[in-house]
């Protein structure tokens, strides 16, 4: 039996509408910013008694049509007549709203459906908005939403000096088990103690819940996040972006399909399944991406099947997947050489994992368990650090 969780958007529009009454505000949102009956956030907030001045959009744009790392231009939303200002343009300077876009505002409302992974860039966009609003003296109102992959399990290690980037703007574990509202409370204490921040909590969510248990509809928050299962795999699946292996973009199963024209999927599946990784199995497959890596070419590879979400440790599994794929064909396996989130001088895997350790494991074919143990120890310490920012306790 699924619960009936109320997202913070609905709570703001009804119980807490006085927060915006008579005030000029902008909304940072996208197509997944919806109520339980799928009403768009900008439509729902139009009736709260405030003046909706403009919209801000994160990576992928207001309607989620742009692919990863594709710059988005400003536009006008026809349904509202509001100008949409992109916070993911042609350079890092666009990550925060320009000062003149805040001068006439009393508040910025943030409602971005995050997926609980540090390198999913919506939390980073919120961090830049908080910094800009702190400088401008503008309140930030965060409409909270459930973490779709639960709030209990953490994975990943710390960010080493020199490896800060847009995918580590909020220096928490790769899988952090927090909501966007909780991250906002953490960021305010750490960076912006003078910021006027209000978090409108969602109602009915418990940390042990996965998305399907909330009763909320799933709207893809980005082009390659079609299902909650994709979100469960993403903390590990995103690491494929650091390689010349397709992560399944250009197919109907992004992050679940992994391969390349030269990869022996049968051999890779056998090696991975022999590791008896918790919560997942791998099936040899073939697929043909329609765009991005290996577009139009048939790839050998594996499909990542989740057998037990609560046992799944997708980040650890992905490191081992990369190690085994490289061991099978070190001549063809290669690391990404293009810029990654505007960074050109640091390997993408280091930016994602926070250090060079994982890359060394993959390149050397080394035992990964010592690194995993150090990650787990750091996550245990982070559990204690995050405790005072948690809005949902059971």
CSV table of N, CA and C in Angstrom, one decimal, residues 230-323:
chain,number,residue,atom,x,y,z
A,230,UNK,N,16.1,3.7,-12.9
A,230,UNK,CA,17.3,4.5,-13.4
A,230,UNK,C,17.9,5.3,-12.3
A,231,UNK,N,17.1,5.9,-11.5
A,231,UNK,CA,17.6,6.7,-10.4
A,231,UNK,C,18.4,5.9,-9.4
A,232,UNK,N,17.9,4.6,-9.1
A,232,UNK,CA,18.6,3.7,-8.2
A,232,UNK,C,20.0,3.4,-8.7
A,233,UNK,N,20.1,3.2,-10.0
A,233,UNK,CA,21.4,2.8,-10.6
A,233,UNK,C,22.4,4.0,-10.8
A,234,UNK,N,21.8,5.2,-10.9
A,234,UNK,CA,22.6,6.4,-11.3
A,234,UNK,C,23.8,6.7,-10.5
A,235,UNK,N,23.8,6.6,-9.1
A,235,UNK,CA,25.0,6.9,-8.4
A,235,UNK,C,26.2,6.1,-8.9
A,236,UNK,N,26.1,4.9,-9.4
A,236,UNK,CA,27.2,4.2,-10.1
A,236,UNK,C,27.2,4.4,-11.6
A,237,UNK,N,26.0,4.4,-12.2
A,237,UNK,CA,25.9,4.4,-13.7
A,237,UNK,C,26.5,5.7,-14.2
A,238,UNK,N,26.5,6.8,-13.5
A,238,UNK,CA,27.1,8.0,-14.0
A,238,UNK,C,28.6,7.9,-14.2
A,239,UNK,N,29.2,7.0,-13.5
A,239,UNK,CA,30.7,6.9,-13.7
A,239,UNK,C,31.0,6.5,-15.2
A,240,UNK,N,30.1,5.9,-15.9
A,240,UNK,CA,30.4,5.5,-17.3
A,240,UNK,C,30.6,6.8,-18.1
A,241,UNK,N,30.1,7.9,-17.7
A,241,UNK,CA,30.3,9.2,-18.4
A,241,UNK,C,31.8,9.5,-18.5
A,242,UNK,N,32.6,8.9,-17.6
A,242,UNK,CA,34.1,9.2,-17.6
A,242,UNK,C,34.9,8.4,-18.5
A,243,UNK,N,34.2,7.5,-19.3
A,243,UNK,CA,34.8,6.6,-20.2
A,243,UNK,C,34.3,6.7,-21.6
A,244,UNK,N,34.9,5.8,-22.5
A,244,UNK,CA,34.4,5.7,-23.9
A,244,UNK,C,33.4,4.6,-24.0
A,245,UNK,N,32.9,4.1,-22.9
A,245,UNK,CA,31.8,3.1,-22.9
A,245,UNK,C,30.5,3.9,-23.0
A,246,UNK,N,29.5,3.4,-23.8
A,246,UNK,CA,28.2,4.0,-23.8
A,246,UNK,C,27.5,3.7,-22.5
A,247,UNK,N,26.9,4.8,-21.9
A,247,UNK,CA,26.1,4.6,-20.7
A,247,UNK,C,24.6,4.4,-21.0
A,248,UNK,N,24.4,4.1,-22.3
A,248,UNK,CA,23.0,3.9,-22.7
A,248,UNK,C,22.2,5.1,-23.1
A,249,UNK,N,22.9,6.3,-23.2
A,249,UNK,CA,22.2,7.4,-23.7
A,249,UNK,C,21.9,7.2,-25.2
A,250,UNK,N,20.8,7.6,-25.7
A,250,UNK,CA,20.4,7.3,-27.0
A,250,UNK,C,19.6,6.0,-27.1
A,251,UNK,N,19.3,5.4,-26.0
A,251,UNK,CA,18.5,4.2,-26.0
A,251,UNK,C,17.3,4.5,-25.0
A,252,UNK,N,16.4,3.5,-24.9
A,252,UNK,CA,15.3,3.6,-24.0
A,252,UNK,C,15.6,3.2,-22.5
A,253,UNK,N,16.9,2.8,-22.3
A,253,UNK,CA,17.3,2.3,-21.0
A,253,UNK,C,18.7,3.0,-20.6
A,254,UNK,N,18.7,4.3,-20.5
A,254,UNK,CA,20.0,5.0,-20.1
A,254,UNK,C,20.4,4.5,-18.8
A,255,UNK,N,21.7,4.3,-18.6
A,255,UNK,CA,22.4,3.9,-17.4
A,255,UNK,C,22.2,2.4,-17.0
A,256,UNK,N,21.2,1.8,-17.7
A,256,UNK,CA,21.0,0.4,-17.5
A,256,UNK,C,21.7,-0.4,-18.6
A,257,UNK,N,21.9,0.2,-19.7
A,257,UNK,CA,22.7,-0.5,-20.8
A,257,UNK,C,24.0,0.1,-20.9
A,258,UNK,N,25.0,-0.7,-20.9
A,258,UNK,CA,26.4,-0.3,-20.9
A,258,UNK,C,27.2,-1.1,-21.9
A,259,UNK,N,28.0,-0.4,-22.8
A,259,UNK,CA,28.7,-1.2,-23.8
A,259,UNK,C,29.5,-0.4,-24.8
A,260,UNK,N,30.0,-1.1,-25.8
A,260,UNK,CA,30.8,-0.5,-26.9
A,260,UNK,C,30.9,-1.5,-28.0
A,261,UNK,N,31.1,-1.1,-29.2
A,261,UNK,CA,31.2,-2.0,-30.3
A,261,UNK,C,32.2,-3.1,-30.1
A,262,UNK,N,33.3,-2.8,-29.4
A,262,UNK,CA,34.4,-3.8,-29.2
A,262,UNK,C,34.2,-4.6,-27.9
A,263,UNK,N,33.2,-4.4,-27.1
A,263,UNK,CA,33.1,-5.0,-25.8
A,263,UNK,C,32.4,-6.4,-25.9
A,264,UNK,N,33.0,-7.4,-25.2
A,264,UNK,CA,32.4,-8.7,-25.2
A,264,UNK,C,31.5,-8.8,-24.0
A,265,UNK,N,30.2,-8.6,-24.3
A,265,UNK,CA,29.2,-8.6,-23.2
A,265,UNK,C,29.0,-9.9,-22.4
A,266,UNK,N,29.2,-11.0,-23.1
A,266,UNK,CA,29.1,-12.3,-22.4
A,266,UNK,C,30.2,-12.4,-21.4
A,267,UNK,N,31.4,-12.1,-21.8
A,267,UNK,CA,32.5,-12.2,-20.9
A,267,UNK,C,32.4,-11.2,-19.7
A,268,UNK,N,31.9,-10.0,-20.0
A,268,UNK,CA,31.8,-9.0,-18.9
A,268,UNK,C,30.7,-9.4,-17.9
A,269,UNK,N,29.6,-9.9,-18.4
A,269,UNK,CA,28.5,-10.3,-17.6
A,269,UNK,C,29.0,-11.5,-16.7
A,270,UNK,N,29.7,-12.4,-17.2
A,270,UNK,CA,30.2,-13.5,-16.4
A,270,UNK,C,31.2,-13.1,-15.3
A,271,UNK,N,32.0,-12.1,-15.7
A,271,UNK,CA,33.0,-11.6,-14.6
A,271,UNK,C,32.2,-10.9,-13.5
A,272,UNK,N,31.3,-10.1,-13.9
A,272,UNK,CA,30.5,-9.3,-12.9
A,272,UNK,C,29.7,-10.2,-12.0
A,273,UNK,N,29.0,-11.1,-12.6
A,273,UNK,CA,28.1,-12.0,-11.8
A,273,UNK,C,28.9,-12.9,-10.9
A,274,UNK,N,30.1,-13.2,-11.3
A,274,UNK,CA,31.0,-14.0,-10.4
A,274,UNK,C,31.4,-13.3,-9.2
A,275,UNK,N,31.3,-12.0,-9.2
A,275,UNK,CA,31.6,-11.2,-8.0
A,275,UNK,C,30.5,-11.2,-7.0
A,276,UNK,N,29.3,-11.7,-7.4
A,276,UNK,CA,28.1,-11.8,-6.5
A,276,UNK,C,27.8,-10.4,-5.8
A,277,UNK,N,27.7,-9.4,-6.6
A,277,UNK,CA,27.5,-8.1,-6.1
A,277,UNK,C,26.1,-8.0,-5.5
A,278,UNK,N,25.9,-7.3,-4.4
A,278,UNK,CA,24.6,-7.3,-3.7
A,278,UNK,C,23.6,-6.5,-4.5
A,279,UNK,N,22.4,-7.0,-4.6
A,279,UNK,CA,21.3,-6.2,-5.2
A,279,UNK,C,21.2,-6.1,-6.7
A,280,UNK,N,22.1,-6.8,-7.4
A,280,UNK,CA,22.0,-6.7,-8.9
A,280,UNK,C,22.6,-7.9,-9.6
A,281,UNK,N,22.2,-8.0,-10.8
A,281,UNK,CA,22.8,-9.0,-11.8
A,281,UNK,C,23.0,-8.3,-13.1
A,282,UNK,N,23.8,-8.9,-13.9
A,282,UNK,CA,24.1,-8.3,-15.2
A,282,UNK,C,23.9,-9.4,-16.3
A,283,UNK,N,23.2,-8.9,-17.4
A,283,UNK,CA,22.8,-9.8,-18.5
A,283,UNK,C,23.5,-9.3,-19.7
A,284,UNK,N,24.2,-10.2,-20.4
A,284,UNK,CA,24.8,-9.9,-21.7
A,284,UNK,C,23.7,-9.4,-22.7
A,285,UNK,N,24.1,-8.3,-23.4
A,285,UNK,CA,23.1,-7.7,-24.4
A,285,UNK,C,23.8,-7.1,-25.5
A,286,UNK,N,23.0,-6.7,-26.5
A,286,UNK,CA,23.5,-5.8,-27.6
A,286,UNK,C,22.4,-4.7,-27.7
A,287,UNK,N,22.9,-3.5,-28.1
A,287,UNK,CA,22.1,-2.4,-28.3
A,287,UNK,C,22.7,-1.4,-29.2
A,288,UNK,N,21.9,-0.5,-29.8
A,288,UNK,CA,22.4,0.5,-30.7
A,288,UNK,C,21.9,1.9,-30.3
A,289,UNK,N,22.8,2.7,-29.8
A,289,UNK,CA,22.4,4.1,-29.5
A,289,UNK,C,22.0,4.9,-30.7
A,290,UNK,N,21.0,5.8,-30.5
A,290,UNK,CA,20.6,6.6,-31.6
A,290,UNK,C,21.4,8.0,-31.6
A,291,UNK,N,22.0,8.3,-30.5
A,291,UNK,CA,22.8,9.5,-30.4
A,291,UNK,C,23.8,9.3,-29.3
A,292,UNK,N,24.7,10.3,-29.2
A,292,UNK,CA,25.9,10.4,-28.3
A,292,UNK,C,26.8,9.2,-28.6
A,293,UNK,N,27.5,8.6,-27.6
A,293,UNK,CA,28.6,7.7,-27.9
A,293,UNK,C,28.1,6.5,-28.7
A,294,UNK,N,28.9,6.2,-29.7
A,294,UNK,CA,28.7,5.0,-30.6
A,294,UNK,C,27.3,5.1,-31.3
A,295,UNK,N,26.8,6.3,-31.6
A,295,UNK,CA,25.5,6.5,-32.3
A,295,UNK,C,25.5,5.7,-33.6
A,296,UNK,N,24.4,4.9,-33.8
A,296,UNK,CA,24.2,4.2,-35.0
A,296,UNK,C,25.0,2.9,-35.1
A,297,UNK,N,25.8,2.5,-34.1
A,297,UNK,CA,26.6,1.3,-34.1
A,297,UNK,C,26.1,0.3,-33.1
A,298,UNK,N,26.1,-0.9,-33.4
A,298,UNK,CA,25.7,-2.0,-32.4
A,298,UNK,C,26.8,-2.2,-31.4
A,299,UNK,N,26.4,-2.1,-30.1
A,299,UNK,CA,27.3,-2.3,-29.0
A,299,UNK,C,27.1,-3.6,-28.3
A,300,UNK,N,28.2,-4.3,-28.0
A,300,UNK,CA,28.1,-5.4,-27.1
A,300,UNK,C,28.2,-4.9,-25.7
A,301,UNK,N,27.6,-5.5,-24.7
A,301,UNK,CA,27.6,-5.0,-23.4
A,301,UNK,C,26.8,-5.8,-22.4
A,302,UNK,N,26.3,-5.1,-21.4
A,302,UNK,CA,25.5,-5.7,-20.3
A,302,UNK,C,24.3,-4.8,-20.0
A,303,UNK,N,23.3,-5.4,-19.6
A,303,UNK,CA,22.2,-4.7,-19.0
A,303,UNK,C,22.2,-4.9,-17.5
A,304,UNK,N,22.1,-3.8,-16.7
A,304,UNK,CA,22.2,-3.8,-15.3
A,304,UNK,C,20.8,-4.0,-14.7
A,305,UNK,N,20.6,-5.1,-14.1
A,305,UNK,CA,19.3,-5.4,-13.5
A,305,UNK,C,19.4,-5.3,-12.0
A,306,UNK,N,18.4,-4.6,-11.4
A,306,UNK,CA,18.3,-4.4,-9.9
A,306,UNK,C,17.4,-5.5,-9.4
A,307,UNK,N,18.0,-6.3,-8.5
A,307,UNK,CA,17.2,-7.4,-7.8
A,307,UNK,C,16.8,-7.1,-6.4
A,308,UNK,N,17.5,-6.2,-5.8
A,308,UNK,CA,17.1,-5.8,-4.4
A,308,UNK,C,17.6,-4.4,-4.2
A,309,UNK,N,16.7,-3.4,-4.3
A,309,UNK,CA,17.1,-2.0,-4.2
A,309,UNK,C,17.8,-1.7,-2.8
A,310,UNK,N,17.3,-2.3,-1.8
A,310,UNK,CA,17.9,-1.9,-0.5
A,310,UNK,C,19.3,-2.5,-0.3
A,311,UNK,N,19.6,-3.5,-1.0
A,311,UNK,CA,21.0,-4.1,-0.9
A,311,UNK,C,21.9,-3.5,-1.9
A,312,UNK,N,21.4,-2.9,-2.9
A,312,UNK,CA,22.2,-2.3,-4.0
A,312,UNK,C,23.2,-1.3,-3.6
A,313,UNK,N,24.4,-1.4,-4.0
A,313,UNK,CA,25.4,-0.4,-3.8
A,313,UNK,C,26.0,-0.1,-5.2
A,314,UNK,N,25.3,0.8,-5.9
A,314,UNK,CA,25.6,0.9,-7.3
A,314,UNK,C,26.9,1.6,-7.6
A,315,UNK,N,27.3,2.5,-6.7
A,315,UNK,CA,28.6,3.2,-6.9
A,315,UNK,C,29.8,2.1,-6.8
A,316,UNK,N,29.8,1.3,-5.8
A,316,UNK,CA,30.8,0.3,-5.7
A,316,UNK,C,30.7,-0.7,-6.8
A,317,UNK,N,29.5,-1.1,-7.2
A,317,UNK,CA,29.4,-2.0,-8.4
A,317,UNK,C,29.9,-1.4,-9.6
A,318,UNK,N,29.7,0.0,-9.8
A,318,UNK,CA,30.2,0.6,-11.1
A,318,UNK,C,31.7,0.6,-11.1
A,319,UNK,N,32.4,0.9,-10.0
A,319,UNK,CA,33.9,0.8,-10.0
A,319,UNK,C,34.4,-0.5,-10.4
A,320,UNK,N,33.7,-1.6,-9.9
A,320,UNK,CA,34.1,-2.9,-10.3
A,320,UNK,C,33.8,-3.2,-11.8
A,321,UNK,N,32.7,-2.7,-12.2
A,321,UNK,CA,32.3,-2.9,-13.7
A,321,UNK,C,33.4,-2.2,-14.6
A,322,UNK,N,33.8,-1.0,-14.2
A,322,UNK,CA,34.9,-0.4,-15.0
A,322,UNK,C,36.2,-1.2,-15.0
A,323,UNK,N,36.5,-1.7,-13.8
A,323,UNK,CA,37.7,-2.4,-13.7
A,323,UNK,C,37.7,-3.7,-14.5
